Amino acid sequence: MKIAYFPGCCYETSAREYDVSTRAVCRHLGIELVEPPDWNCCGSTPAHSTDRLLALAMAARNLAQVEEMGLAEVTASCALCYQRLALTQAELAENGELLAEVNRLTGRPYRATVKVRPVLDIIAGLGEEEFRSRVVRPLNGFKIAAYYGCLLVRPSKTKVDDPENPQMMDRVLRLAGAETVDWTHKTECCGASLAISNEEVVVRMVARIIKAAALAGADCIATACAMCHFNLDIRQEKVSRLLGKKYSLPVFYFTQLLGLAMGLNPKEVCVHTHFVDARPLVKKII
Amino acid sequence: MHRIGVFVCWCGSNIGGVVDVPRVVREVAKLPGVVYSTDYKYMCSEPGQGMIIRAIREHRLDRVVVASCSPRLHEDTFRKAVLLGGLNPYLLEMANIREHCSWVHQNDPEKASEKAVAIIRRAVAKAARLEPLVQKRIPVTRRVLVVGGGIAGIQAALDIAEAGYDVVLAEKQPTIGGKMVLLDKTFPTLDCSACISTPKMVSVARHPNVLLLTCAEVEEIRGFVGNFNVTVRLKAISVDYDKCTGCGTCWEKCPTKVPNEFDLGMSYRKAIYLPFAQAMPNKPVIDREHCRFFTQGKCRVCEKVCPAQAINYADQDKFVTLQVGAVLLATGYELFDWASVYGEYGYGRYPDVITGLHFERMVNAGGPTGGKIVRPSDGTEPKTVVFVQCVGSRDEAKGKEYCSRVCCMYTAKQAHQVLEKIPGAEVYVFYIDVRCAGKGYEEFYLRALHEGAQYIRGRVSKIYPEEKKLIVKGADTLLGRPVEVAADLVVLATAMIPSQDAAKVARVAGISADRDGFFLEAHPKLRPVETNTAGIFLAGTCQGPKDIPDTVAHAGAAAAKICTLLARPEMTIEPVAAEVNQKLCTGCLLCRDVCPYRAVEAKEIEEKKNGVLQRRVVAEVNSGLCQGCGACAAGCRSGAIDLKGFTNEQLAAEVAALCGW
């Protein structure tokens, strides 16, 4: 399977682990990821919160490149990137006038033919048997709280799973041998980019999520979004101070966990670079 | 040439304030065939009708045109006047110059007057081609089938039986009583629901004019008003009610326990069971899906212990056919399946999130907890109870657009009961609006409010468990901020939807339902208990959400309408029906496919063709079933069908007159 891959802006910085592990796992699963040659920002918050047309044009310019590459599908690991690309595709496909206007702005004619899927959906879409056969180091003893965040399941135009009790990530993690907990905060907001402007609010929001995961008996959290990971991983010190109780739940990208299960070296999927030390947990299976 | 009289109504200022009536009268006097034209302030009034009657006699009129309001409103009135004048009532044609003219052209009186003339020109053209029609008389079977034995069906059956007519009351469950008998106390008087409904159950079951059929489903309704042929399936109950005394030995000894539907699964019953102690008939049935004998082939305990030898495992479904003159549908409601769509409330995974009906069973002294309000998860008494209104109602995204009408009031009642039964309890009610339109309703709501129920205007966005509590997150839209309540028990006021079988019943009865599946009444204001199929009537929540007082009133109204129908041994039927010209009919039967009333049937006729006797199929209209909609006439490929009173010739003349050809 050959598919275009949009890495997004965090791939060299805060979400390097997600990019590295996504590429490693996909390589292992026989999914060839091809980067568009001249991609730009997906049109996330700084753009879409100020100028709708600008945000659409930025995403459309990326999608146009995928068309030029002759590929039918594009995937993004980051949930924000996925949501911007998918929403743009949905809006342009149903509004010819808007498409013409956007094409005029980008100067890169787009025909609105590209299908946008998050990496989670691509991997979950593989056959169960095929997937199982790749698992050589089952995640025995892992009790994972699968955390989806908001953008994979909302709005309804671009959602890939049920917005209240999604199961997609739970399913692949269970196939990898882990146990996933039934918990209550799978799609609660992590505070997202308020991290920059109002950290106090974000810490309170993250605290609820961390607390709910711990109450459900999870020993770690799996995410599928760069923003979610960022907020959950680096704020646990502050959460502990707020709640008056020590929390240190390792926060993984689900691709890291799959990589481990498929026998990849922990360093290959970067489990050693998180704020909450994940290595003691990983040692369980190595 | 006919002698046509035209009578133009001012309708006070409704028409006269816009249309220049005297000018219209002058102009229509010139139309061909018109020998007399006049106007009057209110043509429908006694003096107005008198003018018509006198003019018919004095001017020897043979056709009458009344230009006034919609025929839906006063066609009947003017037909009677025409009859009193000595003419066939169907020699009247109405010209609607109010709804179709003055009301919609208030800003342009000049053109409105022109249009009024055109509308009357159309009516005159048709009047000149009207033929006298004669109403037919058909015999009426003076017996009624009531489908559904809830409070609506019971009330209507009693009323009709009391009037002296025979009633067959068919209920698909093993007992009558419906939803009302599940409830505890009723708003706003707090009288006990069972205490007022069980005596009615007994009265109807014992009434000499009522034949009660339980475990009964209506399979087929054929025929037409006054003369229906109904097939009812009587499901196998495996107990011979002629022998059974209802002693109860069988269900005491039965070894199989099954969750009890009557308590919404919160208690257990046996596989041979009485749904509840006051069930009517007060005799058991065997639930074959769970009975050990039917599932595993051995047991027979009930047969061994029955002192009356009433158990009959060989019992089979039976079919009975009944002749009735009218059918009353009272199939009731069900609750919206919130658990399949409200993921934010947990998709039904949290045992302490229950519905209002669960609460009713729980708070009922005869219910699974003996009247104690407890948390289903651990049986402890809740201290903080949250009620969530409009779960499935007023929610276009996930549920129904409509308001279910009863939830505001029963929530207030349940809030009151929590505060009364649990000292120190805290009650929160999340609402969109509080709707208390009814006698004593607002007062009751205020009572709950003053007793301490805390009403929060806003929707609940999420419910989730945290340790032993349920966290209810919502918005207080009056304060404009989010709220969070740690609750012990959450009660959802789920929407009322039509009963599961409503679509099947509508199909069997040949009536229509609205987009939500509620049966459609013939007119929302003026004919609330009739359907568009003559002889089929509606009572209660099958027509739309209602509380008990409204249901009882609706059922009483339906009973009165049915008694009116049955009061005479014969009935007249509208002569405006379709008629097939068999010579032109090719027997394609497209008309049968398009007929919404199943009034067209295939008929084989014999005819001589070139001297040879041949058989062929043609369409025939059952004038008892035909409602005169005209679909068949429009659909007929060979022009063989004409609708009496709306013939092709008449319609063509009207179009020509309107277009000024």
CSV table of C-alpha atoms in Angstrom, one decimal, chain A residues 55 60 104 129 138 156 159 216 224 252 262 270:
chain,number,residue,atom,x,y,z
A,55,ALA,CA,-7.0,27.9,6.4
A,60,ALA,CA,-5.9,22.7,-0.2
A,104,ARG,CA,-7.4,30.9,-7.5
A,129,GLU,CA,-5.2,-11.8,11.1
A,138,PRO,CA,2.5,-8.9,23.0
A,156,SER,CA,-19.5,14.6,12.3
A,159,LYS,CA,-15.3,11.8,12.4
A,216,ALA,CA,-10.2,3.3,35.7
A,224,ALA,CA,-3.3,9.7,18.7
A,252,PHE,CA,2.5,7.0,24.6
A,262,MET,CA,5.9,-5.7,16.7
A,270,CYS,CA,11.6,6.8,21.0
